[in-house]
Coordinates of C-alpha atoms and ligand atoms in Angstrom, one line a residue:
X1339 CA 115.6 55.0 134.7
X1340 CA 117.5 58.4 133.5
X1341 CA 114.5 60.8 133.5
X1342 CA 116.2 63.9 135.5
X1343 CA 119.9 62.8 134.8
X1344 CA 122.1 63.2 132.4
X1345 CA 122.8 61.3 129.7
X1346 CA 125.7 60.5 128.2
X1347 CA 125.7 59.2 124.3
X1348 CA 127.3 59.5 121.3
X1349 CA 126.2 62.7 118.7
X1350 CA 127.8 63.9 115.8
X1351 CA 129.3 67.4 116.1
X1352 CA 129.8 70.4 113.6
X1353 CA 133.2 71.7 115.0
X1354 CA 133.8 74.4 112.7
X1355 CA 132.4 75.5 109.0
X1356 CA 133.4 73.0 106.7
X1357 CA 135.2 70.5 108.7
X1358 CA 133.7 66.7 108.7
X1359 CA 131.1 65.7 111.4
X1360 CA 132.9 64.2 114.3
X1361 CA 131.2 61.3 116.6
X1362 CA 132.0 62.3 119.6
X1363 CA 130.5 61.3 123.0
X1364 CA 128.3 64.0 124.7
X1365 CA 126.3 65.0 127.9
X1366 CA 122.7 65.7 127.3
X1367 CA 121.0 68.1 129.7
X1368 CA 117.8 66.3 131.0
X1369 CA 114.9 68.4 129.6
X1370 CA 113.7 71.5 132.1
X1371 CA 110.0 72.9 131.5
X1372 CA 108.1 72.6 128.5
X1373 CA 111.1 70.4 127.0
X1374 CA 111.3 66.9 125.5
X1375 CA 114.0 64.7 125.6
X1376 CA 113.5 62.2 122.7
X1377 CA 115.8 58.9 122.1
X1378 CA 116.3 58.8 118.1
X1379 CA 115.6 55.9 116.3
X1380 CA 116.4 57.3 112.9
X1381 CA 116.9 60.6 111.1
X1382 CA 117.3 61.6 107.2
X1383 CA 120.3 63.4 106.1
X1384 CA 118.7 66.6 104.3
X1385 CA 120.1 69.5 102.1
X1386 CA 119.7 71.7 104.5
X1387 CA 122.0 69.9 107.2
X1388 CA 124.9 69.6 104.5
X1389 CA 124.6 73.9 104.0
X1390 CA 124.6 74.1 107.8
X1391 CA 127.5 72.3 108.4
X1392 CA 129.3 73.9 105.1
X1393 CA 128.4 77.2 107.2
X1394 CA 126.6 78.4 104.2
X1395 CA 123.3 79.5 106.3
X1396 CA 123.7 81.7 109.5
X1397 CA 124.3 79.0 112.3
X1398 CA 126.5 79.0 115.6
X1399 CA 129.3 76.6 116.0
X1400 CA 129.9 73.9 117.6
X1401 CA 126.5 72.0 117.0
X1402 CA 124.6 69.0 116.2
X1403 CA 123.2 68.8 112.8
X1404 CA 120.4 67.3 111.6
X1405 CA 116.6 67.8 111.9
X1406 CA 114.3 65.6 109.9
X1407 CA 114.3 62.8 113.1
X1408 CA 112.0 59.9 114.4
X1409 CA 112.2 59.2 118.1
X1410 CA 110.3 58.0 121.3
X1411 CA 110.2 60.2 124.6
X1412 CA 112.7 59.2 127.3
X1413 CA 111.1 62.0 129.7
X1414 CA 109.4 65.5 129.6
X1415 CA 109.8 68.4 131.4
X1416 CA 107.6 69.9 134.1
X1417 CA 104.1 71.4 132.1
X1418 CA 104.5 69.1 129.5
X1419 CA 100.9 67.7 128.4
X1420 CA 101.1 66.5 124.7
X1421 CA 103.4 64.0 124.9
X1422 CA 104.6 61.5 127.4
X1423 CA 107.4 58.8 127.9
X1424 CA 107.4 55.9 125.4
X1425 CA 105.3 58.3 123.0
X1426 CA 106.6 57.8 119.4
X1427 CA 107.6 61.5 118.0
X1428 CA 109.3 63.2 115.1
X1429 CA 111.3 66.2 115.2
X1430 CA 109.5 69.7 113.7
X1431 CA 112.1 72.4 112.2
X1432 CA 109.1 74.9 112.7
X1433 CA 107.2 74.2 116.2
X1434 CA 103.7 75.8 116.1
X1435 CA 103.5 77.4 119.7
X1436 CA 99.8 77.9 119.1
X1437 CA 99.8 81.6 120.6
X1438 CA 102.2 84.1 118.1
X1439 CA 100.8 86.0 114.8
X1440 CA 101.4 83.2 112.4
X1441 CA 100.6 80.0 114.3
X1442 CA 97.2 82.4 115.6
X1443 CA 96.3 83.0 111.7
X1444 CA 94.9 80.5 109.5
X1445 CA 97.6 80.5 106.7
X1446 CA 100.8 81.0 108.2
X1447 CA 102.8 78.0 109.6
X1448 CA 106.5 79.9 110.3
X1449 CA 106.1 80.5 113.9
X1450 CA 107.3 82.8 115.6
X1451 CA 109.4 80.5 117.8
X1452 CA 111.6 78.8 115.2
X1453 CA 115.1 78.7 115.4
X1454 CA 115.7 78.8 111.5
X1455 CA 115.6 82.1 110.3
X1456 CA 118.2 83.3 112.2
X1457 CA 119.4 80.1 114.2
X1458 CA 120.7 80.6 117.5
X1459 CA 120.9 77.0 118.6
X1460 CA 119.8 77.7 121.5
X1461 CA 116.8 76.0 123.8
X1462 CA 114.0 78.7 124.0
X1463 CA 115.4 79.8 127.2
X1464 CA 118.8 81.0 125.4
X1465 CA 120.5 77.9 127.0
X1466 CA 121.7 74.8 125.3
X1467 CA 121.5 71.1 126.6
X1468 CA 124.2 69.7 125.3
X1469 CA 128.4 69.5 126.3
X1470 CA 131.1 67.8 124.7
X1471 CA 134.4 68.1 126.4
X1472 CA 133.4 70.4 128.6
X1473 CA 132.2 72.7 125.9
X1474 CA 129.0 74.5 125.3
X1475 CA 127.1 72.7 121.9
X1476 CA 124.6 74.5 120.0
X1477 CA 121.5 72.9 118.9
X1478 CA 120.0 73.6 115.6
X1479 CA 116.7 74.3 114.3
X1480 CA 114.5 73.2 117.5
X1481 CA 115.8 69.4 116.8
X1482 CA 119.3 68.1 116.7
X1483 CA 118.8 65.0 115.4
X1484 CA 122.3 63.2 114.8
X1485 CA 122.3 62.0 118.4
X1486 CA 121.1 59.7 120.0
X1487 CA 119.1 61.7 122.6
X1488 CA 117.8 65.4 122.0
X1489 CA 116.0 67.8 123.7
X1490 CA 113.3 70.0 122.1
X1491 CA 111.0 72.5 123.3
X1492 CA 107.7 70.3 123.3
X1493 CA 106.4 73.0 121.0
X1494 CA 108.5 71.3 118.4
X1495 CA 107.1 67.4 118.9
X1496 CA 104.9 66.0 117.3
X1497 CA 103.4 62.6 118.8
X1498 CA 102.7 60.2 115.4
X1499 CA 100.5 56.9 115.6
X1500 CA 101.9 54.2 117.4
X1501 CA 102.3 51.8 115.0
X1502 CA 104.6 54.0 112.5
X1503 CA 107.6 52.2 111.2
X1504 CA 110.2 54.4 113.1
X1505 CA 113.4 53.4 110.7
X1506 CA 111.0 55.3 107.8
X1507 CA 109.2 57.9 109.2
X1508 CA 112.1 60.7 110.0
X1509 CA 111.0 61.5 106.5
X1510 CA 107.3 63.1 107.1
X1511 CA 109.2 65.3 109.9
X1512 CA 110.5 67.4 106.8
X1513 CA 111.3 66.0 103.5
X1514 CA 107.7 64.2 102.8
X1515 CA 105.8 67.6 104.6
X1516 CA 108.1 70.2 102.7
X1517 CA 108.1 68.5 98.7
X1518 CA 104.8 67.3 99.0
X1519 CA 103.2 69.6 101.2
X1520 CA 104.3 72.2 99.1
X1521 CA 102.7 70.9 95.9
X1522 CA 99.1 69.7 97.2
X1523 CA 98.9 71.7 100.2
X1524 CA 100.5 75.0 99.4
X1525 CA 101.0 75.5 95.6
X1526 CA 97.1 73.3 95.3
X1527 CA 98.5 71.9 91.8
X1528 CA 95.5 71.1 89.9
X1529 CA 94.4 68.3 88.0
X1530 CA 95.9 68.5 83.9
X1531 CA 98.4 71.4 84.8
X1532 CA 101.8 71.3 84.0
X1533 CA 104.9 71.6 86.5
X1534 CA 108.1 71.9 86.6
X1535 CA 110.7 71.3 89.4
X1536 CA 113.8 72.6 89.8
X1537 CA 116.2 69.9 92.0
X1538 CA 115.4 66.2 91.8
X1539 CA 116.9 65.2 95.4
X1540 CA 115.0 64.3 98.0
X1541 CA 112.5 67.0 98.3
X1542 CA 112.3 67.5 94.9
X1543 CA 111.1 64.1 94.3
X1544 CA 108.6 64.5 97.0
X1545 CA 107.0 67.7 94.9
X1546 CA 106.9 65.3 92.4
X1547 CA 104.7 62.7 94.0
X1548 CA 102.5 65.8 95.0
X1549 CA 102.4 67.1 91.2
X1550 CA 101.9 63.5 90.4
X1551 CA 98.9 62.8 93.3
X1552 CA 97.4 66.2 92.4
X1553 CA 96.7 65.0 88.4
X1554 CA 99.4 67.2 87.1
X1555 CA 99.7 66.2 83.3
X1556 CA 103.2 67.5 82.4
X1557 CA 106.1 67.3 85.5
X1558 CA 109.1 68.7 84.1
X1559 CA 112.2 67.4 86.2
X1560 CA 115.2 69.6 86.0
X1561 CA 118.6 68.3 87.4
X1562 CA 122.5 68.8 86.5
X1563 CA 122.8 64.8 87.7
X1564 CA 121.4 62.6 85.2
X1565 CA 121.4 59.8 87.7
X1566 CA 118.5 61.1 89.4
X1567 CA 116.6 60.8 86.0
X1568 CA 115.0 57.6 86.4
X1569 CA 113.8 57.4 89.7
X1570 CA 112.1 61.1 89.1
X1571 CA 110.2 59.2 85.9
X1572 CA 109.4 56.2 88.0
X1573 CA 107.6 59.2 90.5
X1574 CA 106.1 60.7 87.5
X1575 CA 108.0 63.3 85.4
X1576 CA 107.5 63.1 82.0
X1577 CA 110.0 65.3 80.5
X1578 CA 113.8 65.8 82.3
X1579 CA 116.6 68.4 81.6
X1580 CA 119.7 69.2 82.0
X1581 CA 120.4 72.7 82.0
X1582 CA 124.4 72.2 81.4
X1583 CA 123.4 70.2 78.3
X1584 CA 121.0 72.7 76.9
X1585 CA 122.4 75.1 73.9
X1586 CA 119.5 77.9 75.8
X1587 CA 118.7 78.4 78.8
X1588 CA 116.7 76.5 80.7
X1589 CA 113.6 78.7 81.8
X1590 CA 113.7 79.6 77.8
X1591 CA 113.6 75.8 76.7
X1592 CA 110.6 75.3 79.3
X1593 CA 108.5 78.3 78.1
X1594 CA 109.1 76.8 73.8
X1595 CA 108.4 72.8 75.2
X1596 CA 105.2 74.6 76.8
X1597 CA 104.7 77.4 74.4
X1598 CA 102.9 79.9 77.4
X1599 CA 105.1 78.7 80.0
X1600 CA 103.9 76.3 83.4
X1601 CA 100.6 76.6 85.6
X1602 CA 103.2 75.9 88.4
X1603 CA 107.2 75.9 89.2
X1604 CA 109.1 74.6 91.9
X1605 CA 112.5 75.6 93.4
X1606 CA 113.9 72.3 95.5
X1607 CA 118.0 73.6 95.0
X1608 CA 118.3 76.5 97.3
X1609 CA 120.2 78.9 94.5
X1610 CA 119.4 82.4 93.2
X1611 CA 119.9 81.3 89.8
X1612 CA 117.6 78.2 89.8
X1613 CA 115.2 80.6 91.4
X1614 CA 115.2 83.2 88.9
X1615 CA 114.6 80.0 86.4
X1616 CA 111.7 78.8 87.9
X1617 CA 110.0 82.0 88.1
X1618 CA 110.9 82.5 84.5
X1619 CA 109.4 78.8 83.4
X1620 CA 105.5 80.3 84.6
X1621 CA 102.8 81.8 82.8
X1622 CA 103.5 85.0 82.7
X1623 CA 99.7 85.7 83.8
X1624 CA 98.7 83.0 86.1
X1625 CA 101.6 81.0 87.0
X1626 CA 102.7 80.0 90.5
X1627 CA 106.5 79.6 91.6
X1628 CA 107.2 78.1 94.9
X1629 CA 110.5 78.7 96.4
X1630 CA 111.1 75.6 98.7
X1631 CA 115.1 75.6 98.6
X1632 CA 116.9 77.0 101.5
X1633 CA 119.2 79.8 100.2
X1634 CA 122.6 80.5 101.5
X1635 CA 122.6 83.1 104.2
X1636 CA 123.0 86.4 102.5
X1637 CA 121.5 85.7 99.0
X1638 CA 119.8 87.6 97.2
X1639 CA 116.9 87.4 94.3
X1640 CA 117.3 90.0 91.7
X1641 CA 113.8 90.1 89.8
X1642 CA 112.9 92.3 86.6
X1643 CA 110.9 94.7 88.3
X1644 CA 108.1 96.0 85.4
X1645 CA 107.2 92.3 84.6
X1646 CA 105.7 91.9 88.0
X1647 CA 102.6 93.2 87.0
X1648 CA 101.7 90.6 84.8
X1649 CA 99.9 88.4 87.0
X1650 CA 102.2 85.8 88.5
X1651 CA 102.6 84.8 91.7
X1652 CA 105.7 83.6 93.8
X1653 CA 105.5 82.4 96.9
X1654 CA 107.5 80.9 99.6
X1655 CA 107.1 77.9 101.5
X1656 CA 108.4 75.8 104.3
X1657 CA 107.1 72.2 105.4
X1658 CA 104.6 72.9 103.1
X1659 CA 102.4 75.6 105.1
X1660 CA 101.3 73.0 107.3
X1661 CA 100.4 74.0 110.8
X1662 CA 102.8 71.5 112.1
X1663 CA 101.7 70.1 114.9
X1664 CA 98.2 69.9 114.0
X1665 CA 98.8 68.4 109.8
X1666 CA 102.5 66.8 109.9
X1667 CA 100.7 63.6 112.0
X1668 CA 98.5 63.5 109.7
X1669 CA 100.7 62.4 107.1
X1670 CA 102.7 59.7 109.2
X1671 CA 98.5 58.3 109.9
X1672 CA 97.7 58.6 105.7
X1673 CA 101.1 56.8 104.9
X1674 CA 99.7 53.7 107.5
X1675 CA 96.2 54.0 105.3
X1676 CA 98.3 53.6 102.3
X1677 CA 97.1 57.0 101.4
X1678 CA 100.6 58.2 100.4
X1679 CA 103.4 56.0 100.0
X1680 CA 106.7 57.4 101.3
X1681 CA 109.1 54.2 100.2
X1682 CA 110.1 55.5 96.9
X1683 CA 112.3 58.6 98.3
X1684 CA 114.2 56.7 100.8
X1685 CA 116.8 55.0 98.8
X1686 CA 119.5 54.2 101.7
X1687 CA 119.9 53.6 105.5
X1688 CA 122.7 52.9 107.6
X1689 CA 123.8 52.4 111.1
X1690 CA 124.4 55.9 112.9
X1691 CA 128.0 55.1 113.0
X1692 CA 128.3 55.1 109.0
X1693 CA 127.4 58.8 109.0
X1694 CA 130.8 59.4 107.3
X1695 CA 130.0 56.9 104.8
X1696 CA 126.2 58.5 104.1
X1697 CA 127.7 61.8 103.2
X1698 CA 129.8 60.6 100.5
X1699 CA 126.5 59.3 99.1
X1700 CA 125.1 62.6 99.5
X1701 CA 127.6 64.2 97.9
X1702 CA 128.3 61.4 95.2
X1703 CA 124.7 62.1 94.2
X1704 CA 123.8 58.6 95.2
X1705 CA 121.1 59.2 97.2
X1706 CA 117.6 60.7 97.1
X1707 CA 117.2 60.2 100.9
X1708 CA 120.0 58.2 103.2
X1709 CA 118.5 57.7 106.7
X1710 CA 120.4 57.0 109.8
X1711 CA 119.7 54.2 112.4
X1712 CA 120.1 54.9 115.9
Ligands
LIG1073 N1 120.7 73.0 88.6 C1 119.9 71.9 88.7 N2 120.0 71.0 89.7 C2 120.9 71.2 90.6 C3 121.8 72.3 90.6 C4 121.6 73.3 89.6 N3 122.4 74.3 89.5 N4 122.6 72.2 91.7 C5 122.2 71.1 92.4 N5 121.2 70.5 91.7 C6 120.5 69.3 92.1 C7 121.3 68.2 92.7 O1 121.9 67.4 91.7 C8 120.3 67.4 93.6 O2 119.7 66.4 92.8 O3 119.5 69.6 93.2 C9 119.3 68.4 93.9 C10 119.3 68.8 95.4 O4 118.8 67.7 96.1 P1 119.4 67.2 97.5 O5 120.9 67.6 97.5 O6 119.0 65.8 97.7 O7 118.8 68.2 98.6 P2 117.3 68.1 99.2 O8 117.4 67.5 100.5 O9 116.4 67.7 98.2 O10 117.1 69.7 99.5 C11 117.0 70.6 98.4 O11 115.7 72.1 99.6 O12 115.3 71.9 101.9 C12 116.0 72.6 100.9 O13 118.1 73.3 101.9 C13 117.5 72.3 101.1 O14 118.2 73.8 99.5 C14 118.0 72.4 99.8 C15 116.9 72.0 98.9
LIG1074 ZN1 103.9 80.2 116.9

């Protein structure tokens, strides 16, 4: 039994911006009140994690990385009540505390406890549970997932069906929840509109199968890596570009292909300049853009100002407005019903020890999503 102890494991650690993750063998904290100590079973390798360990979004080093994680409680903390030991779990970037302005009102989902916008790293009571040679590690984004125990603030568990595949499901902790969230839930695509999104990775293709489940007629895929042109068709876009092989561009070649521009657009790249393109690409009247990319820290969106008025509407979005606790189950539950089917945008997995290896993909352009065993 190791509830109350220590544990020591092996984690992969962010020494400094830019350098490659290191597996190294660490001491995690046991969790203290209204914590979670989860033991991973497997966790995706998301865009966001490669900017945070690039240093390009405002993080503290040394940390884990990682977020989008499937586990199963090893112990809880004193007050904890939603979850218990052998409970299976994933990971939530955004915890939903239930008590501050946005969890409290019915739209909002960025809760006022996350640990995103700025990231501290830090446990909720400004402490952190892990050390590696006698050294203080940050966490980051409430979850810390390339490890193989973490501790989370119980706020940011959620406890999924017990007969979830747990080598699949690190997925619907943020990449399933934040794609396709973002086009049922958030954007509401409706049926015969046209789309287009910007960034065919991993959550890209998930906005896709939402477009695609929501009746869209026209999903416009735009991507600098031709590889990922044939899976996005397989997931339903009907027309791909690429903007470095377009003579105009792109937002100009999406309003002639569409004549008045899309119903709705889709940033999945995290870049000012694909987010300028996207909100160019809408109907000037009633078109929606949804800016789902995380920007580098310090970017900025310069918008022509008089054209505002016309109508359209841009909006951002993270894990798909979902309430997360209370919806991101939901999804793991509608994936076992066949109601969603989460297979296509896992493309890779790999033992835990083969992170090294799962980057390259990443940055080969290989994957759409790699997932890590524990
Ligand atoms: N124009 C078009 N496509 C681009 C460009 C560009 N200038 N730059 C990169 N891309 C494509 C890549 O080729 C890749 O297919 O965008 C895609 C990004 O996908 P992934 O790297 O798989 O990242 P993903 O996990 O999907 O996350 C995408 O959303 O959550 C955020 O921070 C995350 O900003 C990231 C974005
Ligand atoms: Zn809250």
């Amino acid at each position: 039994d190791t509830s109350g102890k220590t544990i020591t494991c092996r984690a992969a650690i962010a020494w400094k911006t830019g350098s490659t993750l290191a597996i190294e063998e660490v001491q995690v904290d046991p969790p203290k009140a209204r914590e979670v100590r989860i033991k991973m079973i497997s966790t995706g390798i998301c865009g966001t994690d490669d900017h945070a360990v690039k240093g390009l979004l405002s993080i503290n080093f040394p940390f884990i990385p990682g977020h989008e994680g499937a586990g199963i409680v090893e112990s809880i903390g004193e007050g904890v009540s939603s979850v218990k030991p052998g409970d299976k779990v994933l990971t939530l970037a955004i915890p939903q505390c239930r008590e501050c302005s946005s969890c409290l009102h019915p739209k909002g989902n960025f809760c006022e406890k996350q640990d995103v916008l700025p990231s501290s790293g830090l446990m909720l009571d400004k402490t952190s549970r892990f050390t590696c040679k006698g050294k203080k590690i940050y966490h980051s984004f409430r979850a810390s997932t390339f490890t193989e125990y973490t501790v989370v603030p119980e706020i940011a568990v959620a406890k999924i069906d017990a007969a979830a595949p747990m080598d699949k499901v690190s997925i619907i902790s943020c990449e399933v929840p934040t794609g396709y969230g973002a086009a049922v839930n958030s954007a509401k695509v409706t049926r015969g509109s046209t789309c287009v999104v910007f960034g065919l990775g991993g959550v890209g293709s998930a906005i896709v199968m939402g477009c695609k489940a929501s009746g869209a007629s026209r999903i416009i895929g735009v991507d600098i890596n031709e590889e990922k042109f044939p899976r996005a068709r397989a997931l339903g876009v009907t027309d791909c570009l690429n903007p470095r092989n377009l003579k105009k561009p792109v937002q100009q070649v999406v309003m002639e292909m569409t004549r008045v521009g899309v119903d709705f657009a889709f940033e999945a790249i995290g870049l000012s300049d694909t987010m300028i393109a996207a909100w160019d690409s809408c109907h000037r009247s009633y078109g929606v853009c949804l800016m789902v990319g995380v920007a580098s820290s310090n970017s900025q969106l310069s918008l022509n100002a008089p054209d505002i008025i016309s109508g359209r509407t841009l909006k951002g979005v993270c894990l798909g407005d979902y309430k997360t606790r209370d919806c991101i189950p939901q999804l793991v539950t509608d994936y076992l019903q066949n109601k969603i089917n989460i297979d296509p945008l896992i493309t890779h997995q790999l033992p835990f020890d083969q992170l090294h290896k799962a980057f390259e993909l990443y940055h080969a352009g290989k994957t759409i999503r790699c997932i890590l065993l524990f």
